[in-house]
Amino acid sequence: MSTEQKASYVRLEIEGAVAVVTFDRPEKLNALDMGVLAELNAILDRIEGDVAIRAVIFTGAGRAFVAGGDIADLGSRGALAHYNEFAETIHRTLRRIELLDKPTIGAINGFALGGGTELLLTFDLRLLSDKSKLGLPEINLGLFPGAGGTQRILRQVPSCRAREIMYLGEMISPEEAVEIGLANRVVPHDSLMDEARAMAAKLAAKSPLILKLLKRALIDGADMPLSAALRHEQAVIGLVLDSRDAHEGCAAFIEKRAANFQGE
């Protein structure tokens, strides 16, 4: 069963246990502005509050995934307070996506430049259409990535490569993005959403509780020294082993049947 929620610029479809979020502002190549971010936050409220949703796919309508921030909108802002408001809002929104308790998949269908690549950096798993293009070209506009991109990319690819991407502002092919670790794989454009849905279905069959605890352990541990991160993992695995889903998974393995995880 599928349900749909359509605002002006962002569309939410719920397909069983999978939510599909589509940026739908093709006349602006799905560029981000305050209106888009407000709608996205409302959709995140819905996703966070629905325990039946077990995985989330993000994609775009038309030729772009997200072609960055809305430059015309940013250029029209005349006071520092307006820029600070936008920066605070986009930082908070991308961090919400990064910290979602449900696994996220980016199905990158086209241009993902500037804020689009910064958004990609928050997803757990990333599939790229063979027609996609990535990059952080802000330097060419007298800017630099300001939605978390400077910090996230340094933590995900080698420092010298991250600096080259930001300093030169050149576009990256999908194949190169996979090679340097920005994405999982490239798929034919016409099968992108089929691949994303198949991956989401696999995630939805796992224990939502264990995926949530795993994701939290990964995010929290990344900001700790190794010794502290290992202690944190030890504490979290104790919670995992005490869960009903862990007992169900072990019982299903012994009984040679599919596990029925309930998120408990």
CSV table of C-alpha atoms in Angstrom, one decimal, residues 71 198 259 262:
chain,number,residue,atom,x,y,z
A,71,ILE,CA,21.7,31.3,-5.5
A,198,ALA,CA,15.5,-3.3,-3.4
A,259,ALA,CA,13.5,-13.9,11.5
A,262,GLN,CA,9.5,-6.4,15.9
